[in-house]
mmCIF file of N, CA, C and O in Angstrom:
data_model
loop_
_atom_site.group_PDB
_atom_site.id
_atom_site.type_symbol
_atom_site.label_atom_id
_atom_site.label_comp_id
_atom_site.label_asym_id
_atom_site.label_seq_id
_atom_site.Cartn_x
_atom_site.Cartn_y
_atom_site.Cartn_z
ATOM 1 N N MET A 689 0.565 -1.338 -0.070
ATOM 2 C CA MET A 689 0.063 -0.336 0.055
ATOM 3 C C MET A 689 1.034 1.615 0.222
ATOM 4 O O MET A 689 0.575 2.415 -1.214
ATOM 5 N N LEU A 690 2.185 1.317 0.994
ATOM 6 C CA LEU A 690 2.879 2.877 1.038
ATOM 7 C C LEU A 690 3.611 2.616 -0.465
ATOM 8 O O LEU A 690 3.626 3.678 -0.259
ATOM 9 N N ASN A 691 4.259 1.349 -0.925
ATOM 10 C CA ASN A 691 4.448 1.176 -2.081
ATOM 11 C C ASN A 691 4.082 2.197 -3.385
ATOM 12 O O ASN A 691 4.079 3.465 -3.656
ATOM 13 N N TRP A 692 2.469 2.045 -3.509
ATOM 14 C CA TRP A 692 1.690 2.770 -4.366
ATOM 15 C C TRP A 692 1.102 3.776 -4.316
ATOM 16 O O TRP A 692 1.428 4.681 -5.227
ATOM 17 N N LEU A 693 1.123 3.931 -2.971
ATOM 18 C CA LEU A 693 0.980 5.529 -2.341
ATOM 19 C C LEU A 693 1.865 6.217 -2.502
ATOM 20 O O LEU A 693 1.618 7.547 -3.165
ATOM 21 N N GLU A 694 3.156 6.102 -2.499
ATOM 22 C CA GLU A 694 4.550 6.730 -2.790
ATOM 23 C C GLU A 694 4.472 6.910 -4.230
ATOM 24 O O GLU A 694 5.135 8.493 -4.821
ATOM 25 N N GLU A 695 4.344 6.064 -4.852
ATOM 26 C CA GLU A 695 4.521 6.127 -6.563
ATOM 27 C C GLU A 695 3.041 7.102 -7.044
ATOM 28 O O GLU A 695 3.509 7.823 -7.949
ATOM 29 N N HIS A 696 1.919 6.821 -7.093
ATOM 30 C CA HIS A 696 0.836 7.650 -7.469
ATOM 31 C C HIS A 696 0.167 8.678 -6.832
ATOM 32 O O HIS A 696 -0.608 9.338 -7.557
ATOM 33 N N GLY A 697 0.326 8.471 -5.251
ATOM 34 C CA GLY A 697 -0.513 9.388 -4.690
ATOM 35 C C GLY A 697 -1.866 8.970 -4.707
ATOM 36 O O GLY A 697 -2.658 8.152 -5.107
ATOM 37 N N PHE A 698 -2.744 9.928 -3.626
ATOM 38 C CA PHE A 698 -4.495 9.499 -3.681
ATOM 39 C C PHE A 698 -5.228 11.111 -3.537
ATOM 40 O O PHE A 698 -4.623 11.913 -2.198
ATOM 41 N N PHE A 699 -5.667 11.204 -4.291
ATOM 42 C CA PHE A 699 -6.742 12.561 -3.922
ATOM 43 C C PHE A 699 -5.791 13.795 -4.009
ATOM 44 O O PHE A 699 -5.983 14.253 -3.305
ATOM 45 N N GLY A 700 -4.574 13.434 -5.072
ATOM 46 C CA GLY A 700 -3.948 14.813 -4.721
ATOM 47 C C GLY A 700 -2.568 14.797 -3.535
ATOM 48 O O GLY A 700 -1.541 15.378 -3.247
ATOM 49 N N TRP A 701 -2.784 13.642 -2.722
ATOM 50 C CA TRP A 701 -1.783 13.514 -1.356
ATOM 51 C C TRP A 701 -0.358 12.316 -1.943
ATOM 52 O O TRP A 701 -0.815 11.765 -2.486
ATOM 53 N N THR A 702 0.773 12.630 -1.738
ATOM 54 C CA THR A 702 1.391 11.853 -1.998
ATOM 55 C C THR A 702 2.044 11.224 -0.403
ATOM 56 O O THR A 702 2.103 12.318 0.334
ATOM 57 N N VAL A 703 2.568 10.436 -0.768
ATOM 58 C CA VAL A 703 3.675 9.706 0.524
ATOM 59 C C VAL A 703 4.940 9.835 0.073
ATOM 60 O O VAL A 703 5.340 9.784 -0.982
ATOM 61 N N ASP A 704 6.004 10.785 0.919
ATOM 62 C CA ASP A 704 7.589 10.933 0.542
ATOM 63 C C ASP A 704 8.161 9.889 0.714
ATOM 64 O O ASP A 704 9.701 9.754 0.149
ATOM 65 N N GLY A 705 7.774 9.364 1.603
ATOM 66 C CA GLY A 705 8.411 8.153 2.369
ATOM 67 C C GLY A 705 8.229 7.632 3.047
ATOM 68 O O GLY A 705 7.002 7.947 3.898
ATOM 69 N N TYR A 706 8.425 6.129 3.635
ATOM 70 C CA TYR A 706 8.141 5.676 4.800
ATOM 71 C C TYR A 706 8.981 4.485 5.282
ATOM 72 O O TYR A 706 10.461 4.624 5.000
ATOM 73 N N GLY A 707 9.288 4.486 6.913
ATOM 74 C CA GLY A 707 9.940 3.329 7.040
ATOM 75 C C GLY A 707 9.149 2.713 8.153
ATOM 76 O O GLY A 707 8.407 2.718 8.437
ATOM 77 N N THR A 708 10.798 2.054 9.125
ATOM 78 C CA THR A 708 10.183 1.193 10.143
ATOM 79 C C THR A 708 10.322 1.784 11.731
ATOM 80 O O THR A 708 11.439 2.104 11.702
ATOM 81 N N MET A 709 9.385 0.532 12.513
ATOM 82 C CA MET A 709 10.040 1.423 13.767
ATOM 83 C C MET A 709 10.068 0.505 14.497
ATOM 84 O O MET A 709 9.560 -1.103 14.844
ATOM 85 N N PRO A 710 11.528 -0.566 15.078
ATOM 86 C CA PRO A 710 12.162 -1.657 14.995
ATOM 87 C C PRO A 710 11.567 -2.095 16.449
ATOM 88 O O PRO A 710 11.463 -3.364 16.662
ATOM 89 N N ASP A 711 11.600 -1.490 17.248
ATOM 90 C CA ASP A 711 10.905 -1.624 18.738
ATOM 91 C C ASP A 711 9.250 -1.014 18.659
ATOM 92 O O ASP A 711 9.094 0.034 19.278
ATOM 93 N N ILE A 712 8.427 -2.075 18.384
ATOM 94 C CA ILE A 712 6.834 -1.248 18.430
ATOM 95 C C ILE A 712 6.495 -1.218 19.758
ATOM 96 O O ILE A 712 5.268 -0.532 20.292
ATOM 97 N N HIS A 713 7.146 -1.446 20.880
ATOM 98 C CA HIS A 713 6.790 -1.237 22.320
ATOM 99 C C HIS A 713 7.413 0.207 22.801
ATOM 100 O O HIS A 713 7.675 0.220 23.910
ATOM 101 N N ASP A 714 8.356 0.401 22.385
ATOM 102 C CA ASP A 714 9.207 1.919 22.716
ATOM 103 C C ASP A 714 8.222 3.045 22.606
ATOM 104 O O ASP A 714 7.967 3.920 21.253
ATOM 105 N N ILE A 715 7.272 3.225 23.291
ATOM 106 C CA ILE A 715 6.116 4.751 23.355
ATOM 107 C C ILE A 715 6.677 5.726 22.988
ATOM 108 O O ILE A 715 6.370 6.408 22.156
ATOM 109 N N ASN A 716 8.047 6.366 23.946
ATOM 110 C CA ASN A 716 9.116 7.126 23.951
ATOM 111 C C ASN A 716 8.999 7.527 22.214
ATOM 112 O O ASN A 716 9.050 8.454 21.440
ATOM 113 N N LYS A 717 9.631 6.449 21.475
ATOM 114 C CA LYS A 717 10.286 6.533 19.943
ATOM 115 C C LYS A 717 8.820 7.042 19.430
ATOM 116 O O LYS A 717 8.820 7.499 18.153
ATOM 117 N N ALA A 718 7.818 6.097 19.631
ATOM 118 C CA ALA A 718 6.483 6.690 18.786
ATOM 119 C C ALA A 718 6.017 8.164 19.015
ATOM 120 O O ALA A 718 6.002 8.585 18.050
ATOM 121 N N LYS A 719 6.186 8.419 19.896
ATOM 122 C CA LYS A 719 5.952 9.710 20.069
ATOM 123 C C LYS A 719 6.631 10.740 19.271
ATOM 124 O O LYS A 719 6.653 11.630 18.714
ATOM 125 N N GLN A 720 8.080 10.575 19.268
ATOM 126 C CA GLN A 720 9.662 11.173 18.798
ATOM 127 C C GLN A 720 8.950 11.601 17.307
ATOM 128 O O GLN A 720 8.658 12.190 16.640
ATOM 129 N N LEU A 721 8.233 10.167 16.908
ATOM 130 C CA LEU A 721 8.104 9.856 15.266
ATOM 131 C C LEU A 721 6.821 10.892 15.070
ATOM 132 O O LEU A 721 6.858 11.701 14.019
ATOM 133 N N ILE A 722 5.863 10.516 16.132
ATOM 134 C CA ILE A 722 4.571 11.513 15.768
ATOM 135 C C ILE A 722 4.900 12.850 15.331
ATOM 136 O O ILE A 722 4.641 13.478 14.305
ATOM 137 N N GLU A 723 5.946 13.754 15.799
ATOM 138 C CA GLU A 723 6.717 14.913 16.474
ATOM 139 C C GLU A 723 6.874 15.030 15.365
ATOM 140 O O GLU A 723 6.553 16.119 14.431
ATOM 141 N N ALA A 724 8.065 14.270 14.926
ATOM 142 C CA ALA A 724 8.894 14.489 13.527
ATOM 143 C C ALA A 724 8.550 14.678 12.018
ATOM 144 O O ALA A 724 8.571 15.213 11.379
ATOM 145 N N PHE A 725 7.290 13.629 11.939
ATOM 146 C CA PHE A 725 6.709 13.291 10.597
ATOM 147 C C PHE A 725 5.344 13.630 10.437
ATOM 148 O O PHE A 725 4.905 13.357 9.605
ATOM 149 N N GLY A 726 4.443 14.131 11.622
ATOM 150 C CA GLY A 726 3.325 14.433 12.026
ATOM 151 C C GLY A 726 2.511 13.219 11.783
ATOM 152 O O GLY A 726 0.828 13.119 12.083
ATOM 153 N N GLY A 727 2.615 11.847 12.229
ATOM 154 C CA GLY A 727 1.710 10.651 12.475
ATOM 155 C C GLY A 727 2.329 9.336 12.093
ATOM 156 O O GLY A 727 3.586 9.183 11.422
ATOM 157 N N LEU A 728 1.957 8.357 12.569
ATOM 158 C CA LEU A 728 2.281 6.816 12.479
ATOM 159 C C LEU A 728 1.019 6.061 11.713
ATOM 160 O O LEU A 728 -0.042 5.995 11.936
ATOM 161 N N TYR A 729 1.628 5.486 10.938
ATOM 162 C CA TYR A 729 0.508 4.368 10.365
ATOM 163 C C TYR A 729 0.402 2.916 10.540
ATOM 164 O O TYR A 729 1.792 2.856 10.569
ATOM 165 N N ILE A 730 0.128 2.873 11.150
ATOM 166 C CA ILE A 730 0.292 1.833 12.192
ATOM 167 C C ILE A 730 -1.179 0.392 11.802
ATOM 168 O O ILE A 730 -1.860 0.280 11.446
ATOM 169 N N GLY A 731 0.073 -0.908 11.717
ATOM 170 C CA GLY A 731 -1.330 -2.177 11.120
ATOM 171 C C GLY A 731 -1.270 -3.078 12.432
ATOM 172 O O GLY A 731 0.436 -2.914 13.339
ATOM 173 N N PHE A 732 -2.426 -3.672 12.921
ATOM 174 C CA PHE A 732 -2.081 -4.457 13.962
ATOM 175 C C PHE A 732 -2.990 -6.106 13.565
ATOM 176 O O PHE A 732 -4.349 -5.672 12.894
ATOM 177 N N ASP A 733 -3.183 -7.305 14.254
ATOM 178 C CA ASP A 733 -3.921 -7.805 14.349
ATOM 179 C C ASP A 733 -5.378 -7.975 14.885
ATOM 180 O O ASP A 733 -4.932 -7.008 16.171
ATOM 181 N N VAL A 734 -6.544 -8.316 14.411
ATOM 182 C CA VAL A 734 -7.464 -7.726 15.393
ATOM 183 C C VAL A 734 -8.431 -9.010 15.465
ATOM 184 O O VAL A 734 -8.596 -10.148 15.170
ATOM 185 N N PRO A 735 -8.491 -9.430 16.979
ATOM 186 C CA PRO A 735 -9.405 -10.414 17.561
ATOM 187 C C PRO A 735 -10.413 -10.696 17.380
ATOM 188 O O PRO A 735 -11.279 -9.813 16.865
ATOM 189 N N LYS A 736 -10.705 -11.655 17.196
ATOM 190 C CA LYS A 736 -12.268 -12.304 16.915
ATOM 191 C C LYS A 736 -12.938 -11.741 17.715
ATOM 192 O O LYS A 736 -12.526 -12.320 19.291
ATOM 193 N N GLY A 737 -14.569 -11.572 17.451
ATOM 194 C CA GLY A 737 -15.416 -11.003 18.351
ATOM 195 C C GLY A 737 -15.136 -9.720 19.574
ATOM 196 O O GLY A 737 -15.722 -9.839 20.082
ATOM 197 N N ILE A 738 -14.403 -8.683 18.968
ATOM 198 C CA ILE A 738 -14.465 -7.689 19.574
ATOM 199 C C ILE A 738 -15.112 -6.700 19.503
ATOM 200 O O ILE A 738 -15.949 -6.801 18.527
ATOM 201 N N ALA A 739 -15.571 -5.486 20.417
ATOM 202 C CA ALA A 739 -16.597 -5.146 20.703
ATOM 203 C C ALA A 739 -16.322 -4.151 19.583
ATOM 204 O O ALA A 739 -14.977 -3.612 19.427
ATOM 205 N N GLU A 740 -16.504 -3.351 18.802
ATOM 206 C CA GLU A 740 -16.617 -2.341 17.372
ATOM 207 C C GLU A 740 -17.034 -1.243 18.115
ATOM 208 O O GLU A 740 -16.569 0.193 17.380
ATOM 209 N N GLU A 741 -17.050 -0.311 19.377
ATOM 210 C CA GLU A 741 -17.264 0.927 20.024
ATOM 211 C C GLU A 741 -16.401 1.467 19.872
ATOM 212 O O GLU A 741 -15.107 1.260 20.104
ATOM 213 N N PRO A 742 -16.518 2.977 19.245
ATOM 214 C CA PRO A 742 -15.443 3.802 19.569
ATOM 215 C C PRO A 742 -14.229 3.890 21.030
ATOM 216 O O PRO A 742 -15.605 3.645 21.969
ATOM 217 N N GLY A 743 -13.470 3.737 21.488
ATOM 218 C CA GLY A 743 -12.968 3.697 23.102
ATOM 219 C C GLY A 743 -12.805 2.161 23.395
ATOM 220 O O GLY A 743 -12.478 2.159 24.456
ATOM 221 N N SER A 744 -13.142 1.295 22.811
ATOM 222 C CA SER A 744 -13.665 0.025 23.555
ATOM 223 C C SER A 744 -12.022 -0.794 23.285
ATOM 224 O O SER A 744 -11.517 0.016 22.823
ATOM 225 N N VAL A 745 -11.457 -1.745 24.108
ATOM 226 C CA VAL A 745 -10.218 -1.804 24.885
ATOM 227 C C VAL A 745 -10.266 -3.211 23.626
ATOM 228 O O VAL A 745 -11.515 -4.300 23.784
ATOM 229 N N TRP A 746 -9.194 -2.783 22.725
ATOM 230 C CA TRP A 746 -9.134 -4.730 22.294
ATOM 231 C C TRP A 746 -8.362 -5.284 22.832
ATOM 232 O O TRP A 746 -6.838 -5.102 23.249
ATOM 233 N N ASP A 747 -8.898 -6.380 23.710
ATOM 234 C CA ASP A 747 -7.741 -7.521 24.385
ATOM 235 C C ASP A 747 -8.090 -8.613 23.766
ATOM 236 O O ASP A 747 -9.108 -9.418 23.173
ATOM 237 N N ASN A 748 -7.098 -9.302 23.540
ATOM 238 C CA ASN A 748 -6.622 -11.066 22.743
ATOM 239 C C ASN A 748 -5.731 -11.866 23.311
ATOM 240 O O ASN A 748 -4.511 -11.382 23.732
ATOM 241 N N PRO A 749 -6.546 -12.477 24.122
ATOM 242 C CA PRO A 749 -5.316 -13.161 25.448
ATOM 243 C C PRO A 749 -4.604 -14.631 24.164
ATOM 244 O O PRO A 749 -5.236 -14.464 23.309
ATOM 245 N N PRO A 750 -3.733 -14.539 25.385
ATOM 246 C CA PRO A 750 -2.732 -15.460 24.038
ATOM 247 C C PRO A 750 -3.270 -16.731 23.633
ATOM 248 O O PRO A 750 -3.972 -17.386 24.609
ATOM 249 N N GLY A 751 -2.711 -16.932 22.536
ATOM 250 C CA GLY A 751 -3.320 -18.180 21.367
ATOM 251 C C GLY A 751 -5.166 -17.912 21.811
ATOM 252 O O GLY A 751 -5.445 -18.533 20.488
ATOM 253 N N GLY A 752 -5.464 -16.601 21.633
ATOM 254 C CA GLY A 752 -7.010 -16.218 20.981
ATOM 255 C C GLY A 752 -7.109 -15.757 19.156
ATOM 256 O O GLY A 752 -5.860 -16.244 18.806
ATOM 257 N N GLU A 753 -7.890 -16.115 18.908
ATOM 258 C CA GLU A 753 -8.323 -16.556 17.292
ATOM 259 C C GLU A 753 -8.001 -15.300 16.898
ATOM 260 O O GLU A 753 -8.563 -14.453 17.320
ATOM 261 N N ILE A 754 -7.509 -14.820 15.837
ATOM 262 C CA ILE A 754 -7.491 -13.281 15.040
ATOM 263 C C ILE A 754 -8.345 -13.693 13.925
ATOM 264 O O ILE A 754 -8.238 -14.561 13.354
ATOM 265 N N GLU A 755 -9.369 -12.232 13.968
ATOM 266 C CA GLU A 755 -10.157 -12.052 12.745
ATOM 267 C C GLU A 755 -9.102 -11.710 11.791
ATOM 268 O O GLU A 755 -9.746 -12.297 10.247
ATOM 269 N N GLY A 756 -8.729 -10.813 11.760
ATOM 270 C CA GLY A 756 -8.268 -10.357 10.407
ATOM 271 C C GLY A 756 -7.106 -9.179 10.910
ATOM 272 O O GLY A 756 -6.030 -8.918 12.085
ATOM 273 N N GLY A 757 -6.479 -8.361 9.901
ATOM 274 C CA GLY A 757 -5.450 -7.067 10.602
ATOM 275 C C GLY A 757 -6.412 -5.833 9.779
ATOM 276 O O GLY A 757 -7.483 -6.035 9.518
ATOM 277 N N HIS A 758 -5.464 -4.949 10.484
ATOM 278 C CA HIS A 758 -6.072 -3.403 10.449
ATOM 279 C C HIS A 758 -5.274 -2.176 10.339
ATOM 280 O O HIS A 758 -3.910 -2.690 11.533
ATOM 281 N N CYS A 759 -5.162 -1.430 9.533
ATOM 282 C CA CYS A 759 -4.312 -0.180 10.113
ATOM 283 C C CYS A 759 -4.915 0.849 9.861
ATOM 284 O O CYS A 759 -6.169 0.780 9.323
ATOM 285 N N VAL A 760 -4.274 2.129 10.641
ATOM 286 C CA VAL A 760 -4.610 3.165 10.955
ATOM 287 C C VAL A 760 -3.579 4.050 11.365
ATOM 288 O O VAL A 760 -2.395 3.667 11.173
ATOM 289 N N PHE A 761 -4.241 5.424 11.395
ATOM 290 C CA PHE A 761 -3.365 6.801 11.230
ATOM 291 C C PHE A 761 -3.331 7.227 12.839
ATOM 292 O O PHE A 761 -4.379 7.428 13.607
ATOM 293 N N VAL A 762 -2.277 7.275 13.232
ATOM 294 C CA VAL A 762 -2.052 7.834 14.605
ATOM 295 C C VAL A 762 -1.211 9.321 14.440
ATOM 296 O O VAL A 762 -0.194 9.335 14.535
ATOM 297 N N PRO A 763 -2.125 10.152 14.519
ATOM 298 C CA PRO A 763 -1.775 11.483 14.474
ATOM 299 C C PRO A 763 -1.255 13.032 15.558
ATOM 300 O O PRO A 763 -0.292 13.260 15.385
ATOM 301 N N GLY A 764 -1.527 11.863 16.802
ATOM 302 C CA GLY A 764 -0.815 12.471 17.741
ATOM 303 C C GLY A 764 -1.409 11.631 18.870
ATOM 304 O O GLY A 764 -1.387 10.673 19.132
ATOM 305 N N TYR A 765 -1.358 12.061 20.158
ATOM 306 C CA TYR A 765 -1.470 11.822 21.198
ATOM 307 C C TYR A 765 -1.997 12.592 22.282
ATOM 308 O O TYR A 765 -1.867 13.941 22.120
ATOM 309 N N LEU A 766 -2.751 12.605 23.669
ATOM 310 C CA LEU A 766 -2.898 13.297 25.008
ATOM 311 C C LEU A 766 -2.105 13.796 25.364
ATOM 312 O O LEU A 766 -1.248 12.873 25.898
ATOM 313 N N PRO A 767 -2.184 14.593 26.458
ATOM 314 C CA PRO A 767 -1.156 14.813 27.800
ATOM 315 C C PRO A 767 -1.247 13.764 28.621
ATOM 316 O O PRO A 767 -0.504 13.259 29.192
ATOM 317 N N ASN A 768 -2.443 12.575 28.635
ATOM 318 C CA ASN A 768 -2.289 11.577 29.721
ATOM 319 C C ASN A 768 -1.434 10.620 28.677
ATOM 320 O O ASN A 768 -1.213 9.522 29.049
ATOM 321 N N GLY A 769 -0.934 10.678 28.020
ATOM 322 C CA GLY A 769 -0.486 9.659 26.950
ATOM 323 C C GLY A 769 -1.168 9.007 25.765
ATOM 324 O O GLY A 769 -0.863 8.226 25.256
ATOM 325 N N ASN A 770 -2.525 8.830 25.867
ATOM 326 C CA ASN A 770 -3.073 7.895 25.016
ATOM 327 C C ASN A 770 -3.144 8.629 23.769
ATOM 328 O O ASN A 770 -2.839 9.958 23.767
ATOM 329 N N PHE A 771 -2.868 7.555 22.331
ATOM 330 C CA PHE A 771 -2.910 7.900 21.341
ATOM 331 C C PHE A 771 -4.146 8.390 20.729
ATOM 332 O O PHE A 771 -5.188 7.536 20.934
ATOM 333 N N ILE A 772 -4.000 9.303 19.844
ATOM 334 C CA ILE A 772 -5.215 9.695 18.849
ATOM 335 C C ILE A 772 -4.969 8.410 17.727
ATOM 336 O O ILE A 772 -4.061 8.576 17.090
ATOM 337 N N VAL A 773 -6.022 7.802 17.396
ATOM 338 C CA VAL A 773 -6.335 7.058 16.638
ATOM 339 C C VAL A 773 -7.422 7.394 15.374
ATOM 340 O O VAL A 773 -8.602 7.931 15.713
ATOM 341 N N ILE A 774 -7.009 7.535 14.584
ATOM 342 C CA ILE A 774 -8.137 7.553 13.084
ATOM 343 C C ILE A 774 -8.033 6.169 12.245
ATOM 344 O O ILE A 774 -7.507 5.799 11.758
ATOM 345 N N THR A 775 -9.093 6.170 12.530
ATOM 346 C CA THR A 775 -10.174 4.845 11.812
ATOM 347 C C THR A 775 -11.427 4.384 11.056
ATOM 348 O O THR A 775 -12.110 5.608 11.782
ATOM 349 N N TRP A 776 -11.793 4.330 9.778
ATOM 350 C CA TRP A 776 -13.078 4.256 8.918
ATOM 351 C C TRP A 776 -13.234 5.784 9.458
ATOM 352 O O TRP A 776 -14.385 6.050 9.709
ATOM 353 N N ALA A 777 -11.962 6.970 9.232
ATOM 354 C CA ALA A 777 -12.483 8.380 9.173
ATOM 355 C C ALA A 777 -13.159 8.842 10.397
ATOM 356 O O ALA A 777 -13.541 9.534 10.688
ATOM 357 N N LYS A 778 -12.789 8.079 11.747
ATOM 358 C CA LYS A 778 -13.473 8.327 12.712
ATOM 359 C C LYS A 778 -12.294 8.639 13.795
ATOM 360 O O LYS A 778 -11.212 7.076 13.582
ATOM 361 N N SER A 779 -12.250 9.554 14.864
ATOM 362 C CA SER A 779 -11.109 9.420 15.988
ATOM 363 C C SER A 779 -11.516 8.707 17.039
ATOM 364 O O SER A 779 -12.625 9.261 17.231
ATOM 365 N N SER A 780 -10.671 8.074 17.556
ATOM 366 C CA SER A 780 -10.416 7.505 18.788
ATOM 367 C C SER A 780 -9.555 7.724 19.551
ATOM 368 O O SER A 780 -8.283 8.114 19.202
ATOM 369 N N THR A 781 -9.909 7.389 20.704
ATOM 370 C CA THR A 781 -7.903 7.758 21.770
ATOM 371 C C THR A 781 -8.312 6.558 22.555
ATOM 372 O O THR A 781 -9.393 5.369 22.974
#
């Protein structure tokens, strides 16, 4: 997806480049990258049977079944440290 966006753009928007974050558990590095680049585009597994209400907690116990995957944009974070996540054109924290 990001290769395609970098080459073709989307509704006039283009991706100038992208990279990977080696340690996905490094919250401070994620915040630094958001500040430096204006946001993060992240992907993750979606557990089967999750609640779809905004603000609901997605928890998947070890060995739990995965329904599929999802990508979201993270444009920032709140003073309490929660990340702002845009998914399906809606903002959530």
